[in-house]
PDB file of C-alpha atoms in Angstrom:
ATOM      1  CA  UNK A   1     107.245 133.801 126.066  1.00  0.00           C
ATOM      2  CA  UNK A   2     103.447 133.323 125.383  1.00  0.00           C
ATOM      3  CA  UNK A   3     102.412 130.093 127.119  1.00  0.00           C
ATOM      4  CA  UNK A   4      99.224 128.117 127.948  1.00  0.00           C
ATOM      5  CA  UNK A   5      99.642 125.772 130.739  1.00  0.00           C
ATOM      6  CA  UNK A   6      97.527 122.575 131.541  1.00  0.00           C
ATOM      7  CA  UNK A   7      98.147 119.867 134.209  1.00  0.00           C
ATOM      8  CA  UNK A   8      98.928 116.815 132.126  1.00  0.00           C
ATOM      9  CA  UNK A   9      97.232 114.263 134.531  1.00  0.00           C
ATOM     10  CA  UNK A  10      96.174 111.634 134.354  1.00  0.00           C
ATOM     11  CA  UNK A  11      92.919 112.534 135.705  1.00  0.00           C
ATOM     12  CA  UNK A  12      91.111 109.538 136.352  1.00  0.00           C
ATOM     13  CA  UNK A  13      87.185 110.225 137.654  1.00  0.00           C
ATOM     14  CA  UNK A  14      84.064 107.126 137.716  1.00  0.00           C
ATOM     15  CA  UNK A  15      81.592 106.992 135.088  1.00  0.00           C
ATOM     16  CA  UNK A  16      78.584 109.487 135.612  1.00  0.00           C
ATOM     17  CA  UNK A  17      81.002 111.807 137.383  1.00  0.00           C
ATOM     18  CA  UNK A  18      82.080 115.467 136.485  1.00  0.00           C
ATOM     19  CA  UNK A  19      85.327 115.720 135.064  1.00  0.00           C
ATOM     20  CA  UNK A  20      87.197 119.623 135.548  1.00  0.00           C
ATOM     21  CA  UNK A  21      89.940 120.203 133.156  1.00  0.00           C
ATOM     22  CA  UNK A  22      91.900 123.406 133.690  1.00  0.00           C
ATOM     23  CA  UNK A  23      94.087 125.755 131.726  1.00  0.00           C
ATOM     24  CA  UNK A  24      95.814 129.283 132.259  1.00  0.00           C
ATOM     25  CA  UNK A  25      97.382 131.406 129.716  1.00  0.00           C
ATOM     26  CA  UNK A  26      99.876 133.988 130.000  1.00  0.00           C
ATOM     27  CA  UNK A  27      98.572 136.853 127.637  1.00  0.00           C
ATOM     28  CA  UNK A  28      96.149 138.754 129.361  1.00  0.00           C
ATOM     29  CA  UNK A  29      94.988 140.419 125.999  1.00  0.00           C
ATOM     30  CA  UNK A  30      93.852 136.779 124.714  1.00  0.00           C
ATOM     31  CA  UNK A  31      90.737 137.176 123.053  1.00  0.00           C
ATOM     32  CA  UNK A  32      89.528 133.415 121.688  1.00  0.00           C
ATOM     33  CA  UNK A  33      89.737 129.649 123.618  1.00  0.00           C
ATOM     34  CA  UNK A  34      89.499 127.027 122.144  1.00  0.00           C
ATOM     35  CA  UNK A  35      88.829 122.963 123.713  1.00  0.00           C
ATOM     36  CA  UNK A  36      90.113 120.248 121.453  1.00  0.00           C
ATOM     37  CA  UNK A  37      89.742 116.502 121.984  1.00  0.00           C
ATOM     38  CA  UNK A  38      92.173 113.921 120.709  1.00  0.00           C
ATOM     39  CA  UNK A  39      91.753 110.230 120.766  1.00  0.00           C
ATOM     40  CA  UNK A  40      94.987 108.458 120.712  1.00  0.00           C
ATOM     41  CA  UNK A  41      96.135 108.159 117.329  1.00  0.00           C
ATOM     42  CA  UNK A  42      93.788 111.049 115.755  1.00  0.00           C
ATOM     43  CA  UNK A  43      93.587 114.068 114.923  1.00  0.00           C
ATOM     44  CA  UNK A  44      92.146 117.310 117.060  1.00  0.00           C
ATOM     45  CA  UNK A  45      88.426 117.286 117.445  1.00  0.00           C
ATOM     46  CA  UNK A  46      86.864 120.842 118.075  1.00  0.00           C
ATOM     47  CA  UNK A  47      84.476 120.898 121.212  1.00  0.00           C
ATOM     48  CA  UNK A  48      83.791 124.421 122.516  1.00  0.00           C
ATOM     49  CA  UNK A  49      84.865 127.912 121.817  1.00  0.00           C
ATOM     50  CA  UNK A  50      84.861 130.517 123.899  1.00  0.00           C
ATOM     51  CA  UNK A  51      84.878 134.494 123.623  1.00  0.00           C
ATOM     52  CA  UNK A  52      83.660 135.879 126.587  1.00  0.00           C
ATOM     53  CA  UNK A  53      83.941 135.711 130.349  1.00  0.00           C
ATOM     54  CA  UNK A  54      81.065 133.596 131.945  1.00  0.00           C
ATOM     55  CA  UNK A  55      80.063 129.966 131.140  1.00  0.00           C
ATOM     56  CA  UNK A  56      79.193 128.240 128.084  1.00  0.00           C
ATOM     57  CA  UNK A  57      77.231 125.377 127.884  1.00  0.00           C
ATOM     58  CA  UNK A  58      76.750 122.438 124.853  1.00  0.00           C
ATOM     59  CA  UNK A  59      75.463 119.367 126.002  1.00  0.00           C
ATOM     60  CA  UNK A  60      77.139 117.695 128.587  1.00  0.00           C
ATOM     61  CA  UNK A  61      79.912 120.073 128.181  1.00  0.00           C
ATOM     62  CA  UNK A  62      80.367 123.795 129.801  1.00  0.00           C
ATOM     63  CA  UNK A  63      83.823 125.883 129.363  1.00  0.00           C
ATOM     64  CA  UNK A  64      84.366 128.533 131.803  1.00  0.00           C
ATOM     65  CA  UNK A  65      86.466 131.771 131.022  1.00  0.00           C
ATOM     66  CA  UNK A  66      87.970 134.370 133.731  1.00  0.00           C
ATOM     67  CA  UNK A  67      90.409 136.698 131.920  1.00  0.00           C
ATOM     68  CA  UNK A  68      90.923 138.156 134.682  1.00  0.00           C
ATOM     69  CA  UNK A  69      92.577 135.195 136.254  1.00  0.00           C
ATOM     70  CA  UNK A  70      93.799 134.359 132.681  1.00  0.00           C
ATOM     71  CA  UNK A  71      92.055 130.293 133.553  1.00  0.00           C
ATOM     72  CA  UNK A  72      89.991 128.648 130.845  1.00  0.00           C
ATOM     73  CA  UNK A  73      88.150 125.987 132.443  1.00  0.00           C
ATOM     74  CA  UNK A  74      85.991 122.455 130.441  1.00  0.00           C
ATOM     75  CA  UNK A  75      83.331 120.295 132.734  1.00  0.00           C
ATOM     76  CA  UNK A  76      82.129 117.629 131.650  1.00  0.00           C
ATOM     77  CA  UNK A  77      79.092 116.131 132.975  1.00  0.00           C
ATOM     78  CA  UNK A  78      77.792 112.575 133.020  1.00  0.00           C
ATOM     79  CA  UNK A  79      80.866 111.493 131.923  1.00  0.00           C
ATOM     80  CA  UNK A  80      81.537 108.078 130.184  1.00  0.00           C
ATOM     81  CA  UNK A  81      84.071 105.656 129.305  1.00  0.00           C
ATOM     82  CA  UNK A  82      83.976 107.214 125.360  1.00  0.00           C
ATOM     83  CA  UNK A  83      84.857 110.865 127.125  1.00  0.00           C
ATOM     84  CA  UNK A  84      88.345 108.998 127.590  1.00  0.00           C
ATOM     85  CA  UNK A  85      91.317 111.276 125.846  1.00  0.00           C
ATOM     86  CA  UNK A  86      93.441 114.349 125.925  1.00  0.00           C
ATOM     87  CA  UNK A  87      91.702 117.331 126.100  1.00  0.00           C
ATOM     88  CA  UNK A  88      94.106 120.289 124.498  1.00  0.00           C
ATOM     89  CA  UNK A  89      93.412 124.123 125.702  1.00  0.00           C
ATOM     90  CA  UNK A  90      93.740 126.542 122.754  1.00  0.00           C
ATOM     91  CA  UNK A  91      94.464 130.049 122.849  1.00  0.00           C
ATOM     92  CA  UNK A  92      94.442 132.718 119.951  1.00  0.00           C
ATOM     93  CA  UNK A  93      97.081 135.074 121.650  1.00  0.00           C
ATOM     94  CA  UNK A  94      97.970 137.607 118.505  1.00  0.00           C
ATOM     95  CA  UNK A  95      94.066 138.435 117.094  1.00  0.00           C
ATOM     96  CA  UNK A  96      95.045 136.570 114.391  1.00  0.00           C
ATOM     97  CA  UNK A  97      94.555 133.220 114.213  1.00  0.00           C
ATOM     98  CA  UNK A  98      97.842 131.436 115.331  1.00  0.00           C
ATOM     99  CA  UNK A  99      96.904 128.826 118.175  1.00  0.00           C
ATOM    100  CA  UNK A 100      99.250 128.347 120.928  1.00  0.00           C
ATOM    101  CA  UNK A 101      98.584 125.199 122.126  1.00  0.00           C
ATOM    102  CA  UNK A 102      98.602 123.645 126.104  1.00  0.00           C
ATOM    103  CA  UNK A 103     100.230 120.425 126.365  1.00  0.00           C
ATOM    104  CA  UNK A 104      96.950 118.635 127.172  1.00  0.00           C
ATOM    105  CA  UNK A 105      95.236 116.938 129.972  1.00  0.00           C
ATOM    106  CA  UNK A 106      94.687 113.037 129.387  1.00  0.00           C
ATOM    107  CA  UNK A 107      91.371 112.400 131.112  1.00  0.00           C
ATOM    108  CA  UNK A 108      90.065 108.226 131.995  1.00  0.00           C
ATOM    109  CA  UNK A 109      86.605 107.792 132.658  1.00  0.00           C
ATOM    110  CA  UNK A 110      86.842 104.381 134.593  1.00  0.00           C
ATOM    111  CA  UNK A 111      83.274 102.108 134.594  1.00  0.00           C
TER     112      UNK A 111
ATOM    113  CA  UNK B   1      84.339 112.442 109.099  1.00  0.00           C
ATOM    114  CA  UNK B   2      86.199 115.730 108.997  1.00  0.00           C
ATOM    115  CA  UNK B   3      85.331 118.575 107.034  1.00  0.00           C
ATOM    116  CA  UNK B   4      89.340 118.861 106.175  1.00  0.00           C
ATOM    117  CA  UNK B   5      90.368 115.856 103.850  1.00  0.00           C
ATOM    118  CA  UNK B   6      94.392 114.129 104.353  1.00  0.00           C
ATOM    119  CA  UNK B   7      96.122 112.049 102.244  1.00  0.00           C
ATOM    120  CA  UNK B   8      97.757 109.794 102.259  1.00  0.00           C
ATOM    121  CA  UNK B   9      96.518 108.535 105.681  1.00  0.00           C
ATOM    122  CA  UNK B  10      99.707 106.381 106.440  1.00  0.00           C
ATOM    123  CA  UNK B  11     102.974 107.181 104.709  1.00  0.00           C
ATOM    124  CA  UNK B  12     106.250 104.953 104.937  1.00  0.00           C
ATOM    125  CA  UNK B  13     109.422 106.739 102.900  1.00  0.00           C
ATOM    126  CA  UNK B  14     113.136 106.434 103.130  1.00  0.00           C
ATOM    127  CA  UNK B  15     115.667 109.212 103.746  1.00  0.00           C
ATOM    128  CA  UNK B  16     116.148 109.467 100.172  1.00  0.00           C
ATOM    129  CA  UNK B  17     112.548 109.678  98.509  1.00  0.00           C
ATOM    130  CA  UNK B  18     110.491 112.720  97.414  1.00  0.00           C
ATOM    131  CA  UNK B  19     106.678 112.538  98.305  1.00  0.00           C
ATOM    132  CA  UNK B  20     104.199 114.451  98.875  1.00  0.00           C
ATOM    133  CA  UNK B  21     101.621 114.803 101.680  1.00  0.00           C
ATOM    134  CA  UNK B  22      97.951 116.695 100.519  1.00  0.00           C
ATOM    135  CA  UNK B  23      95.070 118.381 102.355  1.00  0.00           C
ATOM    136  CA  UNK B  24      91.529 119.657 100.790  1.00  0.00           C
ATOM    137  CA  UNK B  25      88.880 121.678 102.804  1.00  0.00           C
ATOM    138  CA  UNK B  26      85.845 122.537 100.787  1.00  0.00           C
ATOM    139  CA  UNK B  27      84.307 124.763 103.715  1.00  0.00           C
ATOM    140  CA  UNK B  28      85.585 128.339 102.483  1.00  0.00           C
ATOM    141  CA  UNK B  29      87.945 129.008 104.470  1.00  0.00           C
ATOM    142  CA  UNK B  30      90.788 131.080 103.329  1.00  0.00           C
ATOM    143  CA  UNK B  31      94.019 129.774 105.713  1.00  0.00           C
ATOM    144  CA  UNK B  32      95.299 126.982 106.535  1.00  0.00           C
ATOM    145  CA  UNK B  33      97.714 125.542 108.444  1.00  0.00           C
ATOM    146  CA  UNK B  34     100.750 122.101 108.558  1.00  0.00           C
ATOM    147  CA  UNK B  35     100.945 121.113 111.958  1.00  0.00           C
ATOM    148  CA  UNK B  36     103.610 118.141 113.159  1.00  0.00           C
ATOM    149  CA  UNK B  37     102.557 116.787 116.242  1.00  0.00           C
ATOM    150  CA  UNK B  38     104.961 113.384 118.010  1.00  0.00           C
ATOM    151  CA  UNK B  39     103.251 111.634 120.538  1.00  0.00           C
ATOM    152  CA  UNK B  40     101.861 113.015 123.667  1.00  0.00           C
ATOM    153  CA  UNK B  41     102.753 116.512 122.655  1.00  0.00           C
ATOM    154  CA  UNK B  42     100.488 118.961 121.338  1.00  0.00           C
ATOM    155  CA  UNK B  43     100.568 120.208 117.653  1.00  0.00           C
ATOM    156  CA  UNK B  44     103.337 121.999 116.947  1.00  0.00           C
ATOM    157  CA  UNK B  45     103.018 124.684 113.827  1.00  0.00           C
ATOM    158  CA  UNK B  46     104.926 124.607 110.698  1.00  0.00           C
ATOM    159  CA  UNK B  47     103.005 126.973 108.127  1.00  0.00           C
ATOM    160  CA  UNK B  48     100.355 129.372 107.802  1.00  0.00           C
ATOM    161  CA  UNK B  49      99.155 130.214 104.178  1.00  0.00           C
ATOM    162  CA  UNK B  50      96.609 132.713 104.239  1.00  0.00           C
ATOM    163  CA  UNK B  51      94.545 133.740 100.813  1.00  0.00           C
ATOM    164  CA  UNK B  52      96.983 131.290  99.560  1.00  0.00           C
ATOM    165  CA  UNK B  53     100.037 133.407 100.278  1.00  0.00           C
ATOM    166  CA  UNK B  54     102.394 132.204 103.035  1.00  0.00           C
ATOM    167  CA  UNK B  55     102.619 134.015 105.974  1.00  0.00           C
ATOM    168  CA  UNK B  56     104.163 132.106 108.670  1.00  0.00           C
ATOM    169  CA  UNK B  57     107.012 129.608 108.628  1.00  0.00           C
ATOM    170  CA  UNK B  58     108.537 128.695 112.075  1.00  0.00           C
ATOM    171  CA  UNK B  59     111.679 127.918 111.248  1.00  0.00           C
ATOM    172  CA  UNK B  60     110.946 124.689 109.615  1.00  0.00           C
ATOM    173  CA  UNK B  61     114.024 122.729 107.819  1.00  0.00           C
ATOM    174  CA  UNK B  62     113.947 123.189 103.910  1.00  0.00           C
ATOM    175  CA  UNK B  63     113.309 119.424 103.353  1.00  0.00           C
ATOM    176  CA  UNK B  64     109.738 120.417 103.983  1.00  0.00           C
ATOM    177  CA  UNK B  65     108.176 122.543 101.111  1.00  0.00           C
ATOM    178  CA  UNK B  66     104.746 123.803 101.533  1.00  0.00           C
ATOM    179  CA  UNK B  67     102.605 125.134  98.264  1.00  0.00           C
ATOM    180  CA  UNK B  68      99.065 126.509  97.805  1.00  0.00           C
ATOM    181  CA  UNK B  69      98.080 126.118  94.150  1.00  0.00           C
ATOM    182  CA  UNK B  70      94.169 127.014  95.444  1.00  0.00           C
ATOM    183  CA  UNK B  71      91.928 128.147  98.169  1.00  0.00           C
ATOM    184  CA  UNK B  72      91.361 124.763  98.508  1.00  0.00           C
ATOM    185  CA  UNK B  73      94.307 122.911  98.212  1.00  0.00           C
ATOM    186  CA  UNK B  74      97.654 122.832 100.497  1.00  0.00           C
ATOM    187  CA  UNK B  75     100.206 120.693  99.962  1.00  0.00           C
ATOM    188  CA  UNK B  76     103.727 119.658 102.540  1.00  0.00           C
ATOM    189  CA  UNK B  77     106.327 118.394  99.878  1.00  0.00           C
ATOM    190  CA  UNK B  78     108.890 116.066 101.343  1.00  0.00           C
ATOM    191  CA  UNK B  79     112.561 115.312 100.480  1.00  0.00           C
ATOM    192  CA  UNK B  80     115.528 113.758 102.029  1.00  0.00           C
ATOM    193  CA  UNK B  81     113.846 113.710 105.673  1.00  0.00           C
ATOM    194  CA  UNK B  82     115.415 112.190 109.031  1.00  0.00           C
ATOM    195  CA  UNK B  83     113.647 109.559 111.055  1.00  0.00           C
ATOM    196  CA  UNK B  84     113.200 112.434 113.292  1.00  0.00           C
ATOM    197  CA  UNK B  85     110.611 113.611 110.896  1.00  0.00           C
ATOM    198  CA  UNK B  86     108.479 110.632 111.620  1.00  0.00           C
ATOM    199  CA  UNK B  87     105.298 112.165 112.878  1.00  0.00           C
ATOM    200  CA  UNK B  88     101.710 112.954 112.450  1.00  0.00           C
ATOM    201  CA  UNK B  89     101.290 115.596 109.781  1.00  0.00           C
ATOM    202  CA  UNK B  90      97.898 117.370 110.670  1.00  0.00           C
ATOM    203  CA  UNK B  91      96.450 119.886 108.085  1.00  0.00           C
ATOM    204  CA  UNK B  92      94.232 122.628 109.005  1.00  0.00           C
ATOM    205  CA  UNK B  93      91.646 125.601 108.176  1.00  0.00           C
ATOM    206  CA  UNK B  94      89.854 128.251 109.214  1.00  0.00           C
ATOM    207  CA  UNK B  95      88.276 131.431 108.752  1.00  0.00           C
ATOM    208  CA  UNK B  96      90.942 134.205 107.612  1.00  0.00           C
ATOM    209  CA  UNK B  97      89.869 136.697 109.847  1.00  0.00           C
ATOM    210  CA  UNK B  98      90.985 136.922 113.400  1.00  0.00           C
ATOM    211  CA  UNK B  99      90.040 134.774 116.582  1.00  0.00           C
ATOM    212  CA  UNK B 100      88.575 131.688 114.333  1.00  0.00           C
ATOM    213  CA  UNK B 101      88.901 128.316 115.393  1.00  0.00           C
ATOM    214  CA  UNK B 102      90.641 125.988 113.449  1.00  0.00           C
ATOM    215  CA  UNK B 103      89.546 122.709 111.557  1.00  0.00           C
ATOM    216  CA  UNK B 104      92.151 119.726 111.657  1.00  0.00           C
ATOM    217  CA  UNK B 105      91.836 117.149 108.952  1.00  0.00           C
ATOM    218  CA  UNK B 106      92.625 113.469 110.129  1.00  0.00           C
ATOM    219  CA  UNK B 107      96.033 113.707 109.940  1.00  0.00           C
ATOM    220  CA  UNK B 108      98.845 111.549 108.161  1.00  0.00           C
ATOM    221  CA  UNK B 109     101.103 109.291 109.751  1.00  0.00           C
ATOM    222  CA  UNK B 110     104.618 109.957 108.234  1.00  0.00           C
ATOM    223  CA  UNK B 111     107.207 106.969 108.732  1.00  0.00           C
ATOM    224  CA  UNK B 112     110.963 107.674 108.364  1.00  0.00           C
ATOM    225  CA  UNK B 113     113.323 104.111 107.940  1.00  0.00           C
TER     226      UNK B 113
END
C-alpha cells in the first residue's frame, strides 16, 4: 500500500526559531510533493511544490527533496505565532494527479 | 480568498433531506476533485472528474452523487446521509495533466442530526 508518513507532533519551537517538518513516502517512482497548510477549521492552503531533488526556497520557507531516501522535508524560518497549524505532506504517486495525503504535522510557534 | 469557490459554507440537514453541496473554479483547470476530511485527519478522496467525465470514485456510498454539468462547475448531491457523514466537504482543481498541484476551495461544513 502507497503511503506517506509524517510525525503528527505536536512540535512546539519559540518564535524566531526554525521549525523542520518531515515526511517519507513509500513509492520511490514519486515524481511531485506537495506542502499544504491548514488552520483549524479551513481548508488546505498550498505552500510549496516540489519536483526535483535539492532545495527550494520561497520566503521564509525552503522544502527539501531526497528521492533517494524517499524524505520530503519543509523549514521554516523566522517562525511566528501565525505559522501555527498542520502542515500536510502531499505526494502525486501515479503521474496523474491523485494526492495521497500524510496525516499531518501540527506545528505551535510559542511567543 | 480562494481561487476555488464552496457553497454553502455551513450546511445543517437531517437524515431524510436532499441537498446539494456546489463548487466553481474559474482558473481553467480541467479536474477536480470532492474530498471529505473529519477532524485531525487529512483529506480523504471521494471523486475525480476529469474534462468533466468521472474517473475515480473510491468506493463512496450512493447517498453521495457527484455531477459535472461544466468545466467549471462540480456538484456533491446529498440524500438520506448518516451523522457519520458529518464532515468538511472540500472541493478541488487542478491542471488535467499529470503531477499538478491541487487547489482546495474553502470547504463546507456538512452537519448530520
Amino acid at each position: 500500500q502507497k503511503e506517506v508518513e509524517q510525525n503528527s507532533g505536536p512540535l512546539s519551537v519559540p518564535e524566531g526559531a526554525i521549525a523542520s517538518l518531515n515526511c517519507t513516502y513509500s513509492d520511490r517512482g514519486s515524481q511531485s510533493f506537495f506542502w499544504y497548510r491548514q488552520y483549524s477549521g479551513k481548508s488546505p492552503e498550498l505552500i510549496m511544490s516540489i519536483y526535483s531533488n535539492g532545495d527550494k526556497e520561497d520566503g521564509r520557507f525552503t522544502a527539501q527533496l531526497n528521492k533517494a531516501s524517499q524524505y520530503v522535508s519543509l523549514l521554516i524560518r523566522d517562525s511566528q505565532p501565525s505559522d501555527s497549524a498542520t502542515y500536510l505532506c502531499a505526494v502525486n504517486m501515479d503521474a496523474g494527479n491523485m494526492l495521497t495525503f500524510g496525516g499531518g504535522t501540527r506545528l505551535m510557534v510559542k511567543p | 480568498d480562494t481561487e476555488v469557490t464552496q457553497t454553502p459554507k455551513h450546511l445543517v440537514m437531517g437524515m431524510t433531506n436532499k441537498k446539494s453541496l456546489k463548487c466553481e473554479q474559474h482558473m481553467g483547470h480541467r479536474a477536480m476533485y470532492w474530498y471529505k476530511q473529519k477532524a485531525k485527519k487529512p483529506p480523504e478522496l471521494m471523486f475525480v472528474y476529469s474534462y468533466e467525465k468521472l474517473s475515480i470514485n473510491e468506493s463512496v456510498p450512493s447517498r453521495f452523487s457527484p455531477e459535472c454539468p461544466n468545466s467549471s462547475l462540480l456538484n456533491l448531491h446529498l440524500h438520506a446521509l448518516q451523522p457519520e457523514d458529518s464532515a468538511l466537504y472540500l472541493c478541488a482543481s487542478s491542471q488535467a495533466k499529470g503531477n499538478q498541484p491541487q487547489h482546495f476551495g474553502d470547504g463546507t461544513r456538512l452537519s448530520i442530526l
